[in-house]
XYZ file of C-alpha atoms in Angstrom:
546
model
C -30.340 -37.895 -32.644
C -28.067 -36.931 -35.500
C -28.002 -33.324 -34.292
C -27.164 -34.474 -30.758
C -24.359 -36.723 -31.976
C -23.033 -33.939 -34.165
C -23.090 -31.489 -31.240
C -21.200 -33.942 -29.052
C -18.661 -34.518 -31.815
C -18.062 -30.782 -32.223
C -17.762 -30.392 -28.452
C -15.104 -33.110 -28.332
C -13.320 -31.521 -31.285
C -13.187 -28.034 -29.735
C -12.178 -29.462 -26.380
C -9.277 -31.377 -27.907
C -8.165 -28.326 -29.909
C -8.118 -26.002 -26.901
C -6.457 -28.603 -24.702
C -3.755 -29.192 -27.276
C -3.205 -25.483 -27.842
C -2.917 -24.483 -24.205
C -0.887 -27.584 -23.403
C 1.554 -26.565 -26.109
C 1.940 -22.973 -24.912
C 1.860 -23.707 -21.183
C 3.816 -26.955 -20.979
C 7.008 -25.017 -20.540
C 8.995 -23.427 -17.772
C 6.006 -22.048 -15.920
C 4.429 -25.475 -15.480
C 7.420 -26.559 -13.456
C 6.850 -23.509 -11.299
C 3.222 -24.385 -10.619
C 3.865 -26.266 -7.411
C 0.250 -25.966 -6.306
C -1.607 -26.667 -9.519
C -5.198 -27.793 -9.443
C -4.095 -31.364 -9.891
C -2.170 -31.209 -6.642
C -5.257 -30.590 -4.539
C -7.968 -33.156 -4.029
C -11.333 -32.064 -5.346
C -13.288 -34.882 -3.775
C -15.283 -34.456 -0.589
C -12.845 -34.230 2.273
C -15.433 -34.188 5.023
C -17.090 -31.376 6.957
C -15.919 -30.017 10.297
C -18.743 -29.721 12.821
C -19.704 -26.362 14.319
C -19.236 -27.768 17.800
C -15.590 -28.281 16.949
C -15.220 -24.722 15.696
C -16.662 -23.304 18.879
C -13.634 -24.631 20.720
C -10.632 -22.363 20.215
C -8.172 -25.209 20.587
C -6.543 -25.757 17.234
C -5.857 -29.375 18.055
C -9.567 -30.025 18.381
C -10.205 -28.456 15.009
C -7.688 -30.605 13.228
C -7.934 -33.916 15.041
C -11.518 -34.508 16.165
C -13.464 -36.005 13.279
C -16.760 -37.623 12.575
C -16.521 -41.365 11.906
C -17.587 -40.672 8.317
C -14.932 -38.023 7.783
C -11.957 -39.319 5.776
C -8.411 -38.565 6.761
C -6.691 -35.529 5.277
C -6.418 -36.294 1.556
C -3.078 -37.378 0.209
C -3.119 -34.518 -2.235
C -3.004 -32.050 0.672
C 0.040 -33.675 2.273
C 2.273 -31.034 0.709
C 0.281 -28.382 2.570
C -0.299 -30.057 5.925
C 3.052 -31.784 6.409
C 5.678 -29.664 8.208
C 7.386 -27.235 5.869
C 10.689 -25.379 6.048
C 11.743 -21.838 5.279
C 13.753 -23.149 2.346
C 10.688 -24.849 0.840
C 8.585 -21.741 1.357
C 11.268 -19.584 -0.261
C 11.311 -21.866 -3.307
C 7.520 -21.936 -3.555
C 7.228 -18.171 -3.185
C 9.945 -17.410 -5.716
C 8.714 -19.774 -8.414
C 5.042 -18.839 -8.064
C 5.761 -15.105 -7.994
C 7.520 -15.130 -11.364
C 4.451 -15.693 -13.588
C 2.470 -13.137 -11.565
C 5.182 -10.509 -12.052
C 5.156 -11.189 -15.789
C 1.353 -11.014 -15.839
C 1.378 -7.607 -14.169
C 4.000 -6.306 -16.606
C 1.957 -7.503 -19.574
C -1.235 -5.955 -18.170
C 0.561 -2.636 -17.788
C 1.636 -2.848 -21.431
C -2.013 -2.890 -22.547
C -2.562 0.704 -21.437
C 0.907 1.785 -22.501
C 0.197 0.654 -26.077
C -2.636 3.174 -26.399
C -0.480 5.933 -24.910
C 2.377 5.189 -27.323
C 0.098 5.045 -30.360
C -1.618 8.333 -29.511
C 1.608 10.069 -28.523
C 2.588 10.282 -32.182
C -0.668 12.000 -33.159
C -0.228 15.055 -30.973
C 0.261 16.372 -27.427
C -3.466 16.878 -26.831
C -4.280 13.272 -27.710
C -1.419 11.993 -25.559
C -2.454 14.108 -22.572
C -6.096 13.076 -23.031
C -5.187 9.377 -22.993
C -3.112 9.854 -19.830
C -5.920 11.826 -18.176
C -8.531 9.239 -19.187
C -6.421 6.381 -17.849
C -5.968 8.210 -14.537
C -9.731 8.880 -14.384
C -10.421 5.194 -15.065
C -7.932 4.106 -12.403
C -9.442 6.337 -9.728
C -13.115 5.767 -10.537
C -13.125 2.096 -11.554
C -9.956 -0.007 -11.492
C -9.030 0.885 -7.910
C -12.573 0.208 -6.662
C -12.708 -3.136 -8.461
C -9.248 -4.077 -7.206
C -10.254 -3.266 -3.639
C -13.491 -5.229 -3.929
C -11.750 -8.326 -5.260
C -9.386 -8.431 -2.268
C -12.284 -10.295 -0.640
C -11.681 -13.037 -3.209
C -8.025 -13.273 -2.156
C -9.324 -14.400 1.215
C -12.434 -16.389 0.401
C -11.258 -18.303 -2.668
C -7.874 -19.419 -1.337
C -9.331 -20.519 2.001
C -12.310 -22.296 0.421
C -10.138 -24.197 -2.073
C -8.315 -26.098 0.674
C -10.829 -25.752 3.517
C -14.149 -26.662 1.903
C -15.322 -30.206 1.278
C -17.279 -28.953 -1.742
C -14.731 -27.272 -4.012
C -17.465 -25.686 -6.125
C -17.907 -23.235 -3.245
C -14.971 -21.425 -4.873
C -17.065 -20.951 -8.012
C -20.041 -19.670 -6.013
C -17.801 -17.075 -4.340
C -16.620 -15.922 -7.773
C -20.170 -15.645 -9.117
C -21.186 -13.631 -6.070
C -18.263 -11.267 -6.617
C -19.080 -10.815 -10.309
C -22.683 -9.925 -9.485
C -21.613 -7.358 -6.894
C -19.009 -5.910 -9.265
C -21.673 -5.702 -11.964
C -23.941 -3.695 -9.669
C -21.028 -1.413 -8.752
C -20.288 -0.844 -12.427
C -23.696 0.764 -13.071
C -22.872 4.072 -11.305
C -19.279 3.856 -12.569
C -20.521 3.705 -16.169
C -22.712 6.755 -15.554
C -19.712 8.664 -14.236
C -17.630 7.668 -17.255
C -20.388 8.700 -19.646
C -20.386 12.193 -18.133
C -16.610 12.352 -17.717
C -16.276 15.404 -19.977
C -18.613 17.456 -17.775
C -16.830 16.264 -14.637
C -13.398 17.171 -16.006
C -14.635 20.594 -17.115
C -16.006 21.146 -13.609
C -12.497 20.349 -12.336
C -11.143 23.193 -14.526
C -9.511 20.995 -17.143
C -8.898 22.606 -20.540
C -11.969 22.135 -22.751
C -10.343 20.292 -25.671
C -8.451 18.017 -23.288
C -11.624 17.221 -21.320
C -13.577 16.435 -24.495
C -10.905 14.073 -25.799
C -10.575 12.316 -22.430
C -14.350 11.955 -22.140
C -14.532 10.488 -25.648
C -11.722 8.054 -24.805
C -13.616 6.850 -21.716
C -16.878 6.348 -23.597
C -15.207 3.899 -25.965
C -13.189 2.304 -23.163
C -16.518 1.721 -21.426
C -17.187 -1.059 -23.954
C -14.407 -3.213 -22.515
C -14.446 -2.083 -18.897
C -16.820 -4.836 -17.629
C -14.572 -7.496 -19.168
C -11.460 -6.009 -17.564
C -13.115 -5.980 -14.146
C -14.400 -9.541 -14.566
C -10.926 -10.655 -15.682
C -9.531 -9.648 -12.284
C -12.033 -11.869 -10.505
C -11.518 -14.845 -12.817
C -7.743 -14.445 -12.521
C -8.028 -14.737 -8.738
C -10.233 -17.808 -9.230
C -7.289 -19.483 -10.975
C -4.658 -18.234 -8.533
C -6.586 -19.562 -5.530
C -6.295 -23.043 -7.070
C -2.548 -22.585 -7.482
C -2.808 -21.935 -11.231
C -0.568 -18.887 -11.304
C 0.398 -19.050 -14.971
C -3.002 -19.159 -16.716
C -3.347 -15.383 -17.015
C 0.325 -15.146 -17.985
C -0.127 -17.328 -21.044
C -3.318 -15.507 -21.959
C -1.577 -12.125 -21.804
C 1.412 -13.409 -23.764
C -1.092 -14.045 -26.555
C -3.154 -10.899 -26.045
C -0.438 -8.245 -25.565
C 1.022 -8.487 -29.105
C -2.500 -8.503 -30.571
C -3.282 -5.381 -28.554
C -0.181 -3.596 -29.861
C -1.054 -4.579 -33.440
C -4.672 -3.440 -33.071
C -3.541 -0.096 -31.669
C -1.355 0.404 -34.724
C -4.041 -0.702 -37.177
C -6.920 1.269 -35.661
C -4.908 4.428 -35.000
C -2.366 4.580 -37.835
C -3.116 2.112 -40.653
C -4.907 4.276 -43.237
C -7.377 1.731 -44.732
C -9.040 1.051 -41.360
C -7.693 3.868 -39.154
C -10.183 5.412 -36.737
C -7.762 7.986 -35.396
C -7.991 8.929 -31.729
C -10.896 6.611 -30.870
C -9.036 3.649 -32.360
C -6.908 3.340 -29.210
C -9.738 2.832 -26.678
C -11.573 0.564 -29.133
C -8.455 -1.598 -29.491
C -8.058 -1.722 -25.711
C -11.713 -2.658 -25.211
C -11.349 -5.483 -27.730
C -8.279 -6.678 -25.820
C -10.149 -6.682 -22.504
C -12.839 -8.958 -23.922
C -10.309 -11.189 -25.657
C -8.277 -11.762 -22.485
C -11.413 -12.648 -20.516
C -12.656 -15.083 -23.172
C -9.271 -16.800 -23.477
C -8.958 -17.184 -19.707
C -12.435 -18.704 -19.503
C -11.522 -21.114 -22.304
C -8.354 -22.047 -20.425
C -10.409 -22.849 -17.329
C -12.965 -24.886 -19.266
C -10.612 -26.899 -21.446
C -7.304 -27.014 -19.565
C -7.284 -26.450 -15.802
C -9.407 -24.813 -13.134
C -12.855 -26.182 -13.970
C -12.869 -28.450 -10.886
C -13.880 -25.480 -8.730
C -16.713 -24.496 -11.067
C -20.013 -26.205 -10.387
C -22.029 -24.222 -12.902
C -24.102 -21.093 -12.451
C -25.948 -21.114 -9.148
C -28.728 -19.016 -7.648
C -26.771 -19.237 -4.372
C -24.612 -16.420 -5.737
C -27.544 -14.060 -5.108
C -27.625 -14.942 -1.397
C -25.401 -14.515 1.658
C -23.551 -11.420 0.422
C -22.661 -10.018 3.823
C -19.472 -12.058 4.484
C -18.119 -10.913 1.116
C -19.088 -7.290 1.724
C -17.463 -7.376 5.174
C -14.149 -8.109 3.470
C -14.724 -6.002 0.347
C -15.431 -2.677 2.082
C -12.172 -2.543 4.081
C -10.456 -3.930 0.969
C -11.666 -0.906 -0.999
C -10.332 1.445 1.674
C -7.088 -0.542 1.805
C -6.434 -0.259 -1.937
C -7.981 3.111 -2.742
C -6.443 4.993 0.176
C -2.975 4.170 -1.140
C -3.763 4.308 -4.861
C -5.491 7.681 -4.657
C -2.726 9.221 -2.560
C -0.251 8.586 -5.383
C -2.649 10.197 -7.857
C -2.937 13.164 -5.491
C 0.849 13.477 -5.450
C 0.884 13.528 -9.257
C -1.786 16.240 -9.228
C 0.166 18.250 -6.647
C 3.278 18.157 -8.841
C 1.291 19.765 -11.670
C 1.164 22.975 -9.590
C 4.969 23.136 -9.460
C 7.408 23.979 -12.258
C 7.618 22.097 -15.551
C 10.950 20.668 -14.416
C 9.367 19.342 -11.230
C 6.432 17.897 -13.148
C 8.731 16.113 -15.611
C 10.880 14.751 -12.769
C 7.764 13.615 -10.890
C 6.557 11.716 -13.940
C 9.906 9.900 -14.259
C 10.196 9.036 -10.571
C 6.566 7.966 -10.222
C 6.835 5.705 -13.262
C 10.061 4.233 -11.885
C 8.556 3.598 -8.447
C 5.601 1.842 -10.052
C 7.967 -0.277 -12.154
C 10.020 -1.453 -9.179
C 6.795 -2.305 -7.332
C 6.087 -5.057 -9.874
C 8.204 -7.579 -7.954
C 6.676 -6.941 -4.488
C 3.249 -7.034 -6.102
C 3.888 -10.485 -7.568
C 5.183 -11.734 -4.230
C 2.141 -10.303 -2.435
C -0.323 -12.155 -4.690
C 1.550 -15.442 -4.298
C 1.841 -14.945 -0.519
C -1.861 -14.131 -0.218
C -2.898 -17.374 -1.886
C -0.265 -19.442 -0.083
C -1.312 -18.203 3.355
C -5.014 -18.572 2.519
C -4.528 -22.144 1.265
C -2.528 -23.128 4.348
C -5.057 -21.626 6.742
C -7.845 -23.407 4.863
C -6.291 -26.807 5.575
C -5.549 -25.854 9.216
C -1.756 -25.722 8.785
C -1.115 -22.884 11.232
C 2.627 -23.433 11.594
C 3.143 -23.652 7.838
C 1.118 -20.483 7.276
C 3.284 -18.662 9.805
C 6.465 -19.771 8.030
C 5.053 -18.751 4.656
C 4.205 -15.297 6.003
C 7.635 -14.859 7.599
C 9.384 -15.877 4.376
C 7.262 -13.395 2.427
C 8.441 -10.670 4.803
C 12.064 -11.712 4.201
C 11.477 -11.521 0.451
C 10.059 -8.020 0.897
C 13.209 -6.805 2.635
C 15.580 -8.499 0.172
C 13.936 -7.161 -2.981
C 13.400 -3.772 -1.353
C 17.144 -3.588 -0.682
C 17.932 -4.579 -4.267
C 15.681 -1.819 -5.587
C 17.272 0.676 -3.189
C 20.783 -0.230 -4.320
C 19.757 0.141 -7.954
C 18.411 3.672 -7.485
C 21.385 4.781 -5.392
C 23.910 3.381 -7.863
C 22.285 4.991 -10.909
C 20.916 8.223 -9.427
C 23.225 10.564 -11.378
C 22.545 9.018 -14.785
C 19.108 7.449 -14.374
C 17.231 10.478 -15.673
C 18.963 10.239 -19.049
C 16.924 7.103 -19.768
C 13.888 9.383 -20.121
C 15.149 12.827 -21.110
C 18.187 14.793 -22.258
C 17.217 17.902 -20.266
C 20.025 18.416 -17.691
C 17.736 20.281 -15.267
C 15.248 17.401 -15.168
C 18.060 14.861 -14.808
C 19.500 16.867 -11.905
C 16.101 17.082 -10.193
C 15.588 13.332 -10.605
C 19.036 12.680 -9.122
C 18.165 14.786 -6.064
C 14.941 12.819 -5.413
C 16.185 9.288 -6.131
C 17.980 8.843 -2.751
C 14.610 9.405 -1.078
C 12.994 7.022 -3.561
C 15.687 4.479 -2.693
C 15.000 4.979 1.009
C 11.331 4.047 0.825
C 11.828 0.974 -1.390
C 12.119 -1.324 1.632
C 9.021 0.173 3.250
C 7.097 0.072 -0.035
C 8.053 -3.560 -0.583
C 7.180 -4.506 3.002
C 3.818 -2.750 2.887
C 2.928 -4.402 -0.425
C 4.018 -7.952 0.403
C 2.639 -7.891 3.935
C -0.593 -6.513 2.503
C -0.851 -9.756 0.533
C -0.410 -11.801 3.708
C -3.110 -9.711 5.375
C -5.483 -10.467 2.491
C -4.747 -14.174 2.894
C -5.720 -13.836 6.545
C -8.876 -11.873 5.766
C -7.655 -8.907 7.821
C -8.102 -6.172 5.221
C -9.469 -3.878 7.911
C -6.047 -3.648 9.595
C -4.309 -2.515 6.401
C -7.157 -0.123 5.591
C -6.853 1.633 8.958
C -3.068 1.837 8.685
C -3.234 3.318 5.172
C -5.891 5.870 6.088
C -3.917 7.039 9.113
C -0.521 6.983 7.384
C -1.552 8.789 4.207
C -4.471 11.059 5.050
C -3.983 11.964 8.710
C -0.192 12.234 8.700
C 1.683 12.118 5.397
C -0.405 14.159 2.954
C -0.977 17.081 5.361
C 2.763 17.157 6.110
C 3.557 16.938 2.392
C 1.223 19.880 1.706
C 2.912 22.062 4.310
C 6.428 21.120 3.188
C 5.657 21.520 -0.515
C 3.547 24.657 -0.673
C 4.051 26.464 2.640
C 7.752 25.877 3.276
C 8.752 25.807 -0.389
C 10.336 22.350 -0.487
C 8.717 21.656 -3.846
C 9.023 18.110 -5.131
C 11.115 17.124 -2.116
C 8.134 17.915 0.102
C 5.837 15.596 -1.858
C 8.256 12.679 -1.660
C 9.038 13.306 1.990
C 5.338 12.855 2.723
C 5.046 9.704 0.603
C 8.152 8.194 2.192
C 6.780 8.905 5.663
C 3.452 7.263 4.777
C 5.115 4.127 3.453
C 7.275 3.719 6.549
C 4.301 4.172 8.878
C 2.085 1.748 6.932
C 4.895 -0.753 6.372
C 6.053 -0.755 9.988
C 2.503 -1.024 11.294
C 1.600 -4.017 9.168
C 4.872 -5.806 9.999
C 4.239 -5.326 13.727
C 0.717 -6.714 13.301
C 1.922 -9.821 11.458
C 4.682 -10.493 13.979
C 2.006 -10.716 16.682
C -0.625 -12.767 14.833
C -2.049 -15.767 16.685
C -1.933 -18.235 13.820
C -3.945 -20.931 15.593
C -6.739 -18.467 16.215
C -6.585 -17.420 12.559
C -7.124 -21.043 11.531
C -10.229 -21.147 13.727
C -11.518 -17.946 12.062
C -10.785 -19.372 8.626
C -12.541 -22.681 9.241
C -15.522 -20.862 10.725
C -15.745 -18.672 7.600
C -15.521 -21.662 5.255
C -17.985 -23.756 7.253
C -20.503 -20.901 7.367
C -20.316 -20.595 3.578
C -20.722 -24.355 3.118
C -23.654 -24.537 5.527
C -25.417 -21.678 3.727
C -24.786 -23.359 0.387
C -26.143 -26.730 1.577
C -29.097 -25.172 3.401
C -30.192 -23.068 0.435
C -29.663 -25.930 -2.012
C -31.740 -28.311 0.131
C -34.596 -25.839 0.548
C -34.557 -24.984 -3.150
C -34.912 -28.691 -3.946
C -37.885 -28.946 -1.601
């Protein structure tokens, strides 16, 4: 009895400490931005919609016909189901995108810290870190990112559409299991990365260093992949700032660890210190986010570990496979362009590095908007608010154009001096200046494709974006870029002509699709998906009890 009382006392103590800590760091500006926090959505049973209702494609029947035991739409969902305006959607989108943009910037800094720390050791170590990070992105991060697009759909729709909110937690567990299975072959590839890089004709010392980097990064890779899933678990509940606060804590620790393990003589490990520091950071960010969920916000959607996560995988896989093609087809094409530039002159390669880094930096804002839009549209579809979902999607498209134009104006205005931010070589600066107008041109298309891709994920239509990306990049743009670059001698201009063409094709295609979406039919699809998941959960739970 004494041990039990002591355990309960310690549990209360730790809970109060973590609540106080996260309340202190998060009860600031971002809390006012969290318009759809977990407290704003009812977690009680809101009633189940019958399958006979879903078979009727009239949206009015879905939203108005109820069983006599079904309560009215909860008060907490009034903000979602009551008619919205474009002004309200603009405010919601802007305020909820901000913490996501900051999160993405902080996540990018984790890898950059290892590059900076190794860059002062020598060129081989720096090149090896860059090569290892590219290898990791192609073989693991892109695949995991594509797989978790299924969570963008399923979690956001289940949070507002399911009567049992713990269905959100079951979806997350299912995703983590599938990601864990995927990681087995990925880890084998990483372990033999040196041999693979040598087979690709990489210089031996460079390949050995990159392979060593990946072996130590392998320690933290599972945590980094899991972090993406848990982050989406929070975002689906409207908790956009949880990962932001975690990374605000973790990023400085990561920078310090990179310095200590690479440079600080008493404990320096040299080259391997960088991936070890990064692996430690990956585990730390996952643990802190889980603690945030347990002790602060987000635990309402977690019903504990469930054997149901091992069942009914097909709906998730149906979304994950096109999601992988959607993400990887675009991600890998940019890596291919970087590889193609390595066959050109040193000036072209340096200019490509500057422009590619700049394009990735300006994409931070559309990326944040896309994540917010994905969850907003998914939440609205889950509570059968077709008109509101349409307005949210349209406003996201407006945001894409506005921020794309701002990025374009920035590159055009600074094109003649922009290169000096990175180098003092006049030839490289001149080459950058000649490419930046093209980079400015595709900013609108890049922003539109990214933001609208988020809306598509909220709809659960990853297949549309996957097809558009495959056609735009691999059937049209990359072949044209190859001919222009290597056959017609356009050099770097040929590469960026192809990329610009791909972005305009993909961006225009996805905008046309969204302008013609039948939002009432999408609500029917959403409710059918959520009800199927709930029925499977109840059926399996009942039979397990028997």
